[in-house]
Amino acid sequence: MRSESDGKCYVDWFDVENAALILAKRLQAHNYQPKRILAVARGGLIPATMLSHILGIRQVFSIQLESYSGEAQEFQGQLSPSHWETFEFTQDLVNSVDTLIVDDLFDTGKTHEFLRENYPEAVTCCLFYKEHEHGQHSQRIVSFPGSPLPNQWIVFPWERLG
């Protein structure tokens, strides 16, 4: 990870893999064994896939939430299955301790506040959180906050391809 003169923090694949391993060990240390993973698209898709491989979880789904405008918005589309079986979206499936909701970053907290309000029984995690006043807040909202990052604009390796 490196901070550049442009004021951005560039996270590399080593940082991402290391954070995923640390987060998985933290989940295992708490004897938490989810049956399914729900990725918050787009940023949570890659961390969710990594955790699914580390933890041996084959059921991975995604949900589209965006809070860039400062407000968590309604779903943009349905919960989408990652396999060919028919899957019926139910509130009970997501709002369950057997579901681990994965996101890439806790920044302002709007997305995770939305998740906590709508799915209070689900277990949530994020790969990283920003070190600022919201960082302390993340530990109250996110079940398993990840590794800290500086309070800068974060650029992940998968975002550099566009």
GROMACS .gro file of N, CA and C in nm:
model
  486
    1MET      N    1   0.086  -0.116   0.000
    1MET     CA    2   0.000   0.000   0.000
    1MET      C    3   0.091   0.122   0.000
    2ARG      N    4   0.052   0.220  -0.079
    2ARG     CA    5   0.133   0.340  -0.084
    2ARG      C    6   0.044   0.462  -0.102
    3SER      N    7   0.081   0.570  -0.038
    3SER     CA    8   0.013   0.698  -0.057
    3SER      C    9   0.094   0.779  -0.156
    4GLU      N   10   0.024   0.842  -0.247
    4GLU     CA   11   0.090   0.919  -0.352
    4GLU      C   12   0.064   1.067  -0.332
    5SER      N   13   0.135   1.148  -0.407
    5SER     CA   14   0.121   1.294  -0.398
    5SER      C   15  -0.017   1.340  -0.445
    6ASP      N   16  -0.090   1.253  -0.515
    6ASP     CA   17  -0.225   1.290  -0.559
    6ASP      C   18  -0.327   1.278  -0.447
    7GLY      N   19  -0.279   1.242  -0.325
    7GLY     CA   20  -0.368   1.232  -0.210
    7GLY      C   21  -0.444   1.102  -0.200
    8LYS      N   22  -0.410   1.005  -0.284
    8LYS     CA   23  -0.479   0.876  -0.285
    8LYS      C   24  -0.391   0.769  -0.224
    9CYS      N   25  -0.455   0.668  -0.168
    9CYS     CA   26  -0.386   0.551  -0.114
    9CYS      C   27  -0.411   0.436  -0.210
   10TYR      N   28  -0.303   0.379  -0.263
   10TYR     CA   29  -0.313   0.269  -0.358
   10TYR      C   30  -0.287   0.137  -0.285
   11VAL      N   31  -0.390   0.054  -0.281
   11VAL     CA   32  -0.383  -0.076  -0.217
   11VAL      C   33  -0.341  -0.177  -0.324
   12ASP      N   34  -0.248  -0.265  -0.293
   12ASP     CA   35  -0.206  -0.364  -0.392
   12ASP      C   36  -0.266  -0.501  -0.357
   13TRP      N   37  -0.243  -0.598  -0.446
   13TRP     CA   38  -0.301  -0.732  -0.427
   13TRP      C   39  -0.250  -0.798  -0.300
   14PHE      N   40  -0.125  -0.775  -0.263
   14PHE     CA   41  -0.071  -0.832  -0.139
   14PHE      C   42  -0.151  -0.781  -0.020
   15ASP      N   43  -0.182  -0.651  -0.016
   15ASP     CA   44  -0.261  -0.593   0.093
   15ASP      C   45  -0.400  -0.656   0.100
   16VAL      N   46  -0.461  -0.675  -0.017
   16VAL     CA   47  -0.596  -0.733  -0.023
   16VAL      C   48  -0.594  -0.877   0.027
   17GLU      N   49  -0.498  -0.956  -0.024
   17GLU     CA   50  -0.489  -1.097   0.018
   17GLU      C   51  -0.461  -1.108   0.167
   18ASN      N   52  -0.370  -1.026   0.217
   18ASN     CA   53  -0.337  -1.028   0.359
   18ASN      C   54  -0.458  -0.991   0.444
   19ALA      N   55  -0.532  -0.886   0.403
   19ALA     CA   56  -0.651  -0.845   0.477
   19ALA      C   57  -0.757  -0.954   0.476
   20ALA      N   58  -0.773  -1.024   0.364
   20ALA     CA   59  -0.871  -1.133   0.355
   20ALA      C   60  -0.832  -1.247   0.449
   21LEU      N   61  -0.705  -1.281   0.455
   21LEU     CA   62  -0.659  -1.387   0.545
   21LEU      C   63  -0.677  -1.349   0.691
   22ILE      N   64  -0.646  -1.225   0.725
   22ILE     CA   65  -0.664  -1.176   0.862
   22ILE      C   66  -0.811  -1.180   0.901
   23LEU      N   67  -0.897  -1.133   0.811
   23LEU     CA   68  -1.040  -1.132   0.838
   23LEU      C   69  -1.094  -1.274   0.854
   24ALA      N   70  -1.051  -1.365   0.768
   24ALA     CA   71  -1.095  -1.505   0.778
   24ALA      C   72  -1.051  -1.566   0.911
   25LYS      N   73  -0.928  -1.539   0.954
   25LYS     CA   74  -0.880  -1.590   1.083
   25LYS      C   75  -0.961  -1.534   1.198
   26ARG      N   76  -1.001  -1.407   1.186
   26ARG     CA   77  -1.083  -1.345   1.291
   26ARG      C   78  -1.220  -1.413   1.298
   27LEU      N   79  -1.280  -1.440   1.181
   27LEU     CA   80  -1.409  -1.509   1.178
   27LEU      C   81  -1.396  -1.649   1.239
   28GLN      N   82  -1.290  -1.720   1.203
   28GLN     CA   83  -1.268  -1.855   1.255
   28GLN      C   84  -1.240  -1.853   1.404
   29ALA      N   85  -1.169  -1.752   1.453
   29ALA     CA   86  -1.139  -1.741   1.595
   29ALA      C   87  -1.267  -1.724   1.678
   30HIS      N   88  -1.369  -1.667   1.616
   30HIS     CA   89  -1.499  -1.652   1.683
   30HIS      C   90  -1.591  -1.771   1.655
   31ASN      N   91  -1.537  -1.875   1.594
   31ASN     CA   92  -1.614  -1.995   1.560
   31ASN      C   93  -1.737  -1.962   1.475
   32TYR      N   94  -1.723  -1.862   1.393
   32TYR     CA   95  -1.833  -1.824   1.304
   32TYR      C   96  -1.818  -1.899   1.172
   33GLN      N   97  -1.921  -1.975   1.138
   33GLN     CA   98  -1.920  -2.057   1.016
   33GLN      C   99  -2.047  -2.028   0.936
   34PRO      N  100  -2.044  -1.924   0.852
   34PRO     CA  101  -2.163  -1.892   0.773
   34PRO      C  102  -2.191  -1.998   0.668
   35LYS      N  103  -2.316  -2.006   0.626
   35LYS     CA  104  -2.355  -2.099   0.520
   35LYS      C  105  -2.350  -2.034   0.383
   36ARG      N  106  -2.358  -1.901   0.381
   36ARG     CA  107  -2.358  -1.829   0.254
   36ARG      C  108  -2.293  -1.693   0.273
   37ILE      N  109  -2.248  -1.637   0.162
   37ILE     CA  110  -2.189  -1.503   0.161
   37ILE      C  111  -2.271  -1.417   0.067
   38LEU      N  112  -2.298  -1.295   0.110
   38LEU     CA  113  -2.367  -1.196   0.029
   38LEU      C  114  -2.269  -1.080   0.008
   39ALA      N  115  -2.226  -1.061  -0.115
   39ALA     CA  116  -2.131  -0.955  -0.150
   39ALA      C  117  -2.206  -0.826  -0.180
   40VAL      N  118  -2.156  -0.716  -0.127
   40VAL     CA  119  -2.210  -0.585  -0.161
   40VAL      C  120  -2.138  -0.540  -0.288
   41ALA      N  121  -2.213  -0.540  -0.400
   41ALA     CA  122  -2.153  -0.506  -0.529
   41ALA      C  123  -2.138  -0.354  -0.540
   42ARG      N  124  -2.032  -0.312  -0.599
   42ARG     CA  125  -1.932  -0.384  -0.674
   42ARG      C  126  -1.810  -0.415  -0.588
   43GLY      N  127  -1.773  -0.326  -0.499
   43GLY     CA  128  -1.648  -0.341  -0.426
   43GLY      C  129  -1.634  -0.468  -0.346
   44GLY      N  130  -1.744  -0.523  -0.296
   44GLY     CA  131  -1.737  -0.641  -0.212
   44GLY      C  132  -1.730  -0.772  -0.289
   45LEU      N  133  -1.741  -0.768  -0.422
   45LEU     CA  134  -1.742  -0.892  -0.500
   45LEU      C  135  -1.611  -0.969  -0.490
   46ILE      N  136  -1.500  -0.903  -0.507
   46ILE     CA  137  -1.371  -0.973  -0.502
   46ILE      C  138  -1.338  -1.018  -0.360
   47PRO      N  139  -1.353  -0.932  -0.257
   47PRO     CA  140  -1.329  -0.982  -0.120
   47PRO      C  141  -1.421  -1.099  -0.083
   48ALA      N  142  -1.546  -1.095  -0.127
   48ALA     CA  143  -1.640  -1.204  -0.097
   48ALA      C  144  -1.594  -1.334  -0.161
   49THR      N  145  -1.548  -1.325  -0.284
   49THR     CA  146  -1.499  -1.445  -0.352
   49THR      C  147  -1.376  -1.499  -0.281
   50MET      N  148  -1.286  -1.411  -0.242
   50MET     CA  149  -1.166  -1.455  -0.171
   50MET      C  150  -1.204  -1.525  -0.040
   51LEU      N  151  -1.294  -1.464   0.038
   51LEU     CA  152  -1.336  -1.525   0.164
   51LEU      C  153  -1.408  -1.657   0.140
   52SER      N  154  -1.485  -1.667   0.031
   52SER     CA  155  -1.554  -1.793   0.004
   52SER      C  156  -1.455  -1.906  -0.018
   53HIS      N  157  -1.344  -1.878  -0.085
   53HIS     CA  158  -1.241  -1.980  -0.107
   53HIS      C  159  -1.168  -2.014   0.023
   54ILE      N  160  -1.133  -1.913   0.099
   54ILE     CA  161  -1.060  -1.936   0.225
   54ILE      C  162  -1.145  -2.015   0.322
   55LEU      N  163  -1.274  -1.980   0.332
   55LEU     CA  164  -1.364  -2.042   0.431
   55LEU      C  165  -1.436  -2.165   0.376
   56GLY      N  166  -1.422  -2.194   0.247
   56GLY     CA  167  -1.488  -2.310   0.189
   56GLY      C  168  -1.638  -2.295   0.175
   57ILE      N  169  -1.685  -2.175   0.143
   57ILE     CA  170  -1.828  -2.148   0.128
   57ILE      C  171  -1.860  -2.137  -0.020
   58ARG      N  172  -1.951  -2.220  -0.068
   58ARG     CA  173  -1.980  -2.224  -0.211
   58ARG      C  174  -2.097  -2.133  -0.250
   59GLN      N  175  -2.185  -2.100  -0.158
   59GLN     CA  176  -2.299  -2.015  -0.189
   59GLN      C  177  -2.257  -1.868  -0.175
   60VAL      N  178  -2.242  -1.801  -0.289
   60VAL     CA  179  -2.205  -1.660  -0.291
   60VAL      C  180  -2.306  -1.586  -0.376
   61PHE      N  181  -2.364  -1.481  -0.320
   61PHE     CA  182  -2.465  -1.401  -0.386
   61PHE      C  183  -2.421  -1.255  -0.381
   62SER      N  184  -2.490  -1.170  -0.455
   62SER     CA  185  -2.455  -1.028  -0.452
   62SER      C  186  -2.580  -0.942  -0.440
   63ILE      N  187  -2.558  -0.823  -0.387
   63ILE     CA  188  -2.664  -0.724  -0.375
   63ILE      C  189  -2.602  -0.590  -0.414
   64GLN      N  190  -2.677  -0.510  -0.487
   64GLN     CA  191  -2.626  -0.381  -0.534
   64GLN      C  192  -2.677  -0.270  -0.442
   65LEU      N  193  -2.586  -0.206  -0.370
   65LEU     CA  194  -2.616  -0.089  -0.289
   65LEU      C  195  -2.513   0.016  -0.323
   66GLU      N  196  -2.556   0.141  -0.328
   66GLU     CA  197  -2.462   0.249  -0.353
   66GLU      C  198  -2.490   0.361  -0.255
   67SER      N  199  -2.384   0.421  -0.204
   67SER     CA  200  -2.402   0.533  -0.113
   67SER      C  201  -2.311   0.649  -0.149
   68TYR      N  202  -2.268   0.655  -0.274
   68TYR     CA  203  -2.177   0.762  -0.315
   68TYR      C  204  -2.241   0.898  -0.305
   69SER      N  205  -2.372   0.905  -0.321
   69SER     CA  206  -2.440   1.034  -0.310
   69SER      C  207  -2.461   1.073  -0.165
   70GLY      N  208  -2.418   0.987  -0.073
   70GLY     CA  209  -2.435   1.016   0.068
   70GLY      C  210  -2.552   0.945   0.130
   71GLU      N  211  -2.634   0.882   0.050
   71GLU     CA  212  -2.750   0.810   0.100
   71GLU      C  213  -2.750   0.670   0.043
   72ALA      N  214  -2.773   0.571   0.127
   72ALA     CA  215  -2.787   0.434   0.077
   72ALA      C  216  -2.915   0.428  -0.006
   73GLN      N  217  -2.906   0.376  -0.125
   73GLN     CA  218  -3.020   0.372  -0.215
   73GLN      C  219  -3.087   0.236  -0.210
   74GLU      N  220  -3.204   0.231  -0.272
   74GLU     CA  221  -3.276   0.106  -0.280
   74GLU      C  222  -3.199   0.008  -0.367
   75PHE      N  223  -3.235  -0.119  -0.359
   75PHE     CA  224  -3.171  -0.221  -0.441
   75PHE      C  225  -3.182  -0.183  -0.587
   76GLN      N  226  -3.077  -0.209  -0.662
   76GLN     CA  227  -3.080  -0.189  -0.806
   76GLN      C  228  -3.076  -0.328  -0.867
   77GLY      N  229  -3.190  -0.389  -0.880
   77GLY     CA  230  -3.198  -0.525  -0.930
   77GLY      C  231  -3.224  -0.621  -0.816
   78GLN      N  232  -3.228  -0.747  -0.848
   78GLN     CA  233  -3.255  -0.852  -0.751
   78GLN      C  234  -3.125  -0.908  -0.696
   79LEU      N  235  -3.137  -0.980  -0.588
   79LEU     CA  236  -3.025  -1.059  -0.540
   79LEU      C  237  -2.991  -1.156  -0.651
   80SER      N  238  -2.864  -1.166  -0.686
   80SER     CA  239  -2.830  -1.249  -0.801
   80SER      C  240  -2.751  -1.372  -0.759
   81PRO      N  241  -2.795  -1.489  -0.802
   81PRO     CA  242  -2.723  -1.610  -0.765
   81PRO      C  243  -2.594  -1.624  -0.843
   82SER      N  244  -2.496  -1.687  -0.781
   82SER     CA  245  -2.368  -1.707  -0.849
   82SER      C  246  -2.358  -1.847  -0.909
   83HIS      N  247  -2.467  -1.921  -0.910
   83HIS     CA  248  -2.467  -2.055  -0.969
   83HIS      C  249  -2.595  -2.072  -1.050
   84TRP      N  250  -2.611  -2.187  -1.113
   84TRP     CA  251  -2.719  -2.207  -1.207
   84TRP      C  252  -2.851  -2.249  -1.145
   85GLU      N  253  -2.850  -2.280  -1.017
   85GLU     CA  254  -2.975  -2.323  -0.953
   85GLU      C  255  -3.071  -2.205  -0.941
   86THR      N  256  -3.198  -2.235  -0.935
   86THR     CA  257  -3.297  -2.130  -0.914
   86THR      C  258  -3.289  -2.086  -0.769
   87PHE      N  259  -3.290  -1.957  -0.750
   87PHE     CA  260  -3.279  -1.902  -0.615
   87PHE      C  261  -3.389  -1.799  -0.594
   88GLU      N  262  -3.462  -1.814  -0.487
   88GLU     CA  263  -3.568  -1.720  -0.458
   88GLU      C  264  -3.522  -1.627  -0.346
   89PHE      N  265  -3.526  -1.499  -0.373
   89PHE     CA  266  -3.485  -1.400  -0.274
   89PHE      C  267  -3.587  -1.395  -0.161
   90THR      N  268  -3.539  -1.410  -0.040
   90THR     CA  269  -3.627  -1.395   0.076
   90THR      C  270  -3.555  -1.311   0.180
   91GLN      N  271  -3.629  -1.232   0.249
   91GLN     CA  272  -3.576  -1.148   0.356
   91GLN      C  273  -3.513  -1.235   0.464
   92ASP      N  274  -3.574  -1.349   0.493
   92ASP     CA  275  -3.524  -1.437   0.599
   92ASP      C  276  -3.387  -1.494   0.566
   93LEU      N  277  -3.361  -1.520   0.439
   93LEU     CA  278  -3.233  -1.576   0.400
   93LEU      C  279  -3.120  -1.477   0.426
   94VAL      N  280  -3.141  -1.352   0.392
   94VAL     CA  281  -3.039  -1.249   0.412
   94VAL      C  282  -3.031  -1.210   0.558
   95ASN      N  283  -3.145  -1.196   0.623
   95ASN     CA  284  -3.150  -1.154   0.762
   95ASN      C  285  -3.133  -1.275   0.853
   96SER      N  286  -3.016  -1.335   0.846
   96SER     CA  287  -2.988  -1.458   0.918
   96SER      C  288  -2.843  -1.458   0.964
   97VAL      N  289  -2.815  -1.517   1.080
   97VAL     CA  290  -2.677  -1.527   1.127
   97VAL      C  291  -2.596  -1.622   1.039
   98ASP      N  292  -2.664  -1.698   0.954
   98ASP     CA  293  -2.594  -1.789   0.861
   98ASP      C  294  -2.543  -1.717   0.736
   99THR      N  295  -2.576  -1.588   0.722
   99THR     CA  296  -2.534  -1.509   0.607
   99THR      C  297  -2.428  -1.408   0.649
  100LEU      N  298  -2.315  -1.412   0.581
  100LEU     CA  299  -2.208  -1.315   0.602
  100LEU      C  300  -2.214  -1.214   0.488
  101ILE      N  301  -2.238  -1.088   0.522
  101ILE     CA  302  -2.241  -0.981   0.423
  101ILE      C  303  -2.102  -0.919   0.417
  102VAL      N  304  -2.045  -0.916   0.294
  102VAL     CA  305  -1.907  -0.872   0.276
  102VAL      C  306  -1.900  -0.747   0.189
  103ASP      N  307  -1.826  -0.647   0.236
  103ASP     CA  308  -1.800  -0.527   0.158
  103ASP      C  309  -1.650  -0.502   0.157
  104ASP      N  310  -1.605  -0.418   0.066
  104ASP     CA  311  -1.462  -0.390   0.057
  104ASP      C  312  -1.416  -0.288   0.159
  105LEU      N  313  -1.498  -0.183   0.185
  105LEU     CA  314  -1.451  -0.069   0.263
  105LEU      C  315  -1.562  -0.009   0.347
  106PHE      N  316  -1.531   0.022   0.471
  106PHE     CA  317  -1.619   0.101   0.556
  106PHE      C  318  -1.561   0.242   0.556
  107ASP      N  319  -1.637   0.336   0.501
  107ASP     CA  320  -1.590   0.474   0.496
  107ASP      C  321  -1.685   0.563   0.577
  108THR      N  322  -1.792   0.609   0.515
  108THR     CA  323  -1.887   0.696   0.586
  108THR      C  324  -1.981   0.617   0.675
  109GLY      N  325  -2.000   0.489   0.643
  109GLY     CA  326  -2.088   0.405   0.722
  109GLY      C  327  -2.230   0.398   0.670
  110LYS      N  328  -2.264   0.474   0.567
  110LYS     CA  329  -2.403   0.477   0.517
  110LYS      C  330  -2.449   0.339   0.467
  111THR      N  331  -2.365   0.271   0.391
  111THR     CA  332  -2.403   0.140   0.339
  111THR      C  333  -2.426   0.042   0.454
  112HIS      N  334  -2.336   0.040   0.550
  112HIS     CA  335  -2.347  -0.056   0.661
  112HIS      C  336  -2.459  -0.019   0.758
  113GLU      N  337  -2.489   0.108   0.771
  113GLU     CA  338  -2.605   0.147   0.851
  113GLU      C  339  -2.733   0.095   0.785
  114PHE      N  340  -2.740   0.106   0.652
  114PHE     CA  341  -2.854   0.054   0.578
  114PHE      C  342  -2.867  -0.098   0.599
  115LEU      N  343  -2.755  -0.169   0.588
  115LEU     CA  344  -2.755  -0.314   0.606
  115LEU      C  345  -2.799  -0.350   0.748
  116ARG      N  346  -2.746  -0.282   0.848
  116ARG     CA  347  -2.779  -0.311   0.988
  116ARG      C  348  -2.926  -0.285   1.015
  117GLU      N  349  -2.981  -0.177   0.959
  117GLU     CA  350  -3.122  -0.145   0.978
  117GLU      C  351  -3.214  -0.246   0.912
  118ASN      N  352  -3.177  -0.291   0.792
  118ASN     CA  353  -3.264  -0.379   0.715
  118ASN      C  354  -3.241  -0.528   0.742
  119TYR      N  355  -3.121  -0.563   0.787
  119TYR     CA  356  -3.088  -0.703   0.815
  119TYR      C  357  -3.017  -0.713   0.950
  120PRO      N  358  -3.087  -0.684   1.058
  120PRO     CA  359  -3.021  -0.678   1.190
  120PRO      C  360  -2.964  -0.811   1.238
  121GLU      N  361  -3.010  -0.923   1.185
  121GLU     CA  362  -2.959  -1.054   1.227
  121GLU      C  363  -2.837  -1.099   1.148
  122ALA      N  364  -2.816  -1.040   1.030
  122ALA     CA  365  -2.704  -1.080   0.945
  122ALA      C  366  -2.572  -1.037   1.008
  123VAL      N  367  -2.468  -1.111   0.977
  123VAL     CA  368  -2.333  -1.079   1.022
  123VAL      C  369  -2.265  -1.004   0.908
  124THR      N  370  -2.203  -0.891   0.940
  124THR     CA  371  -2.141  -0.808   0.838
  124THR      C  372  -1.991  -0.797   0.860
  125CYS      N  373  -1.918  -0.779   0.750
  125CYS     CA  374  -1.775  -0.755   0.761
  125CYS      C  375  -1.731  -0.667   0.645
  126CYS      N  376  -1.616  -0.607   0.661
  126CYS     CA  377  -1.555  -0.531   0.552
  126CYS      C  378  -1.406  -0.561   0.554
  127LEU      N  379  -1.346  -0.562   0.438
  127LEU     CA  380  -1.205  -0.595   0.427
  127LEU      C  381  -1.118  -0.486   0.489
  128PHE      N  382  -1.158  -0.361   0.472
  128PHE     CA  383  -1.083  -0.247   0.524
  128PHE      C  384  -1.179  -0.145   0.584
  129TYR      N  385  -1.127  -0.059   0.671
  129TYR     CA  386  -1.200   0.058   0.716
  129TYR      C  387  -1.102   0.174   0.722
  130LYS      N  388  -1.155   0.295   0.705
  130LYS     CA  389  -1.070   0.414   0.707
  130LYS      C  390  -1.045   0.457   0.851
  131GLU      N  391  -0.922   0.498   0.877
  131GLU     CA  392  -0.883   0.547   1.010
  131GLU      C  393  -0.923   0.694   1.024
  132HIS      N  394  -1.042   0.718   1.069
  132HIS     CA  395  -1.090   0.852   1.104
  132HIS      C  396  -1.204   0.833   1.201
  133GLU      N  397  -1.279   0.937   1.227
  133GLU     CA  398  -1.385   0.927   1.327
  133GLU      C  399  -1.484   0.816   1.295
  134HIS      N  400  -1.500   0.782   1.166
  134HIS     CA  401  -1.593   0.674   1.129
  134HIS      C  402  -1.532   0.537   1.160
  135GLY      N  403  -1.400   0.529   1.172
  135GLY     CA  404  -1.334   0.403   1.203
  135GLY      C  405  -1.381   0.346   1.336
  136GLN      N  406  -1.394   0.432   1.436
  136GLN     CA  407  -1.447   0.388   1.564
  136GLN      C  408  -1.593   0.347   1.548
  137HIS      N  409  -1.664   0.420   1.467
  137HIS     CA  410  -1.805   0.393   1.439
  137HIS      C  411  -1.821   0.256   1.373
  138SER      N  412  -1.724   0.216   1.290
  138SER     CA  413  -1.734   0.089   1.217
  138SER      C  414  -1.744  -0.028   1.313
  139GLN      N  415  -1.679  -0.018   1.427
  139GLN     CA  416  -1.678  -0.130   1.521
  139GLN      C  417  -1.813  -0.148   1.591
  140ARG      N  418  -1.899  -0.045   1.585
  140ARG     CA  419  -2.033  -0.057   1.642
  140ARG      C  420  -2.132  -0.109   1.539
  141ILE      N  421  -2.104  -0.086   1.411
  141ILE     CA  422  -2.200  -0.123   1.306
  141ILE      C  423  -2.162  -0.253   1.237
  142VAL      N  424  -2.033  -0.272   1.209
  142VAL     CA  425  -1.986  -0.389   1.136
  142VAL      C  426  -1.947  -0.498   1.237
  143SER      N  427  -1.998  -0.617   1.217
  143SER     CA  428  -1.968  -0.728   1.308
  143SER      C  429  -1.819  -0.758   1.313
  144PHE      N  430  -1.755  -0.758   1.195
  144PHE     CA  431  -1.612  -0.786   1.185
  144PHE      C  432  -1.546  -0.682   1.094
  145PRO      N  433  -1.504  -0.566   1.152
  145PRO     CA  434  -1.433  -0.469   1.069
  145PRO      C  435  -1.296  -0.523   1.032
  146GLY      N  436  -1.249  -0.487   0.916
  146GLY     CA  437  -1.123  -0.541   0.865
  146GLY      C  438  -1.001  -0.464   0.911
  147SER      N  439  -0.909  -0.446   0.821
  147SER     CA  440  -0.782  -0.380   0.849
  147SER      C  441  -0.794  -0.230   0.825
  148PRO      N  442  -0.721  -0.149   0.901
  148PRO     CA  443  -0.730  -0.003   0.885
  148PRO      C  444  -0.654   0.048   0.763
  149LEU      N  445  -0.708   0.155   0.705
  149LEU     CA  446  -0.643   0.228   0.597
  149LEU      C  447  -0.644   0.376   0.633
  150PRO      N  448  -0.553   0.454   0.575
  150PRO     CA  449  -0.553   0.598   0.605
  150PRO      C  450  -0.678   0.666   0.551
  151ASN      N  451  -0.706   0.784   0.605
  151ASN     CA  452  -0.824   0.860   0.563
  151ASN      C  453  -0.793   0.936   0.434
  152GLN      N  454  -0.786   0.860   0.325
  152GLN     CA  455  -0.760   0.913   0.192
  152GLN      C  456  -0.854   0.842   0.095
  153TRP      N  457  -0.855   0.890  -0.029
  153TRP     CA  458  -0.929   0.818  -0.132
  153TRP      C  459  -0.855   0.687  -0.157
  154ILE      N  460  -0.925   0.576  -0.151
  154ILE     CA  461  -0.864   0.444  -0.165
  154ILE      C  462  -0.881   0.396  -0.309
  155VAL      N  463  -0.772   0.345  -0.366
  155VAL     CA  464  -0.777   0.288  -0.501
  155VAL      C  465  -0.737   0.141  -0.489
  156PHE      N  466  -0.831   0.052  -0.518
  156PHE     CA  467  -0.806  -0.091  -0.511
  156PHE      C  468  -0.746  -0.141  -0.642
  157PRO      N  469  -0.677  -0.255  -0.641
  157PRO     CA  470  -0.614  -0.304  -0.763
  157PRO      C  471  -0.713  -0.331  -0.876
  158TRP      N  472  -0.833  -0.374  -0.845
  158TRP     CA  473  -0.932  -0.404  -0.949
  158TRP      C  474  -0.992  -0.276  -1.009
  159GLU      N  475  -0.968  -0.161  -0.946
  159GLU     CA  476  -1.019  -0.035  -1.000
  159GLU      C  477  -0.923   0.031  -1.100
  160ARG      N  478  -0.803  -0.022  -1.111
  160ARG     CA  479  -0.702   0.038  -1.198
  160ARG      C  480  -0.710  -0.011  -1.342
  161LEU      N  481  -0.806  -0.097  -1.371
  161LEU     CA  482  -0.815  -0.157  -1.504
  161LEU      C  483  -0.899  -0.073  -1.600
  162GLY      N  484  -0.976   0.021  -1.546
  162GLY     CA  485  -1.069   0.096  -1.630
  162GLY      C  486  -1.012   0.224  -1.685
   0.00000   0.00000   0.00000
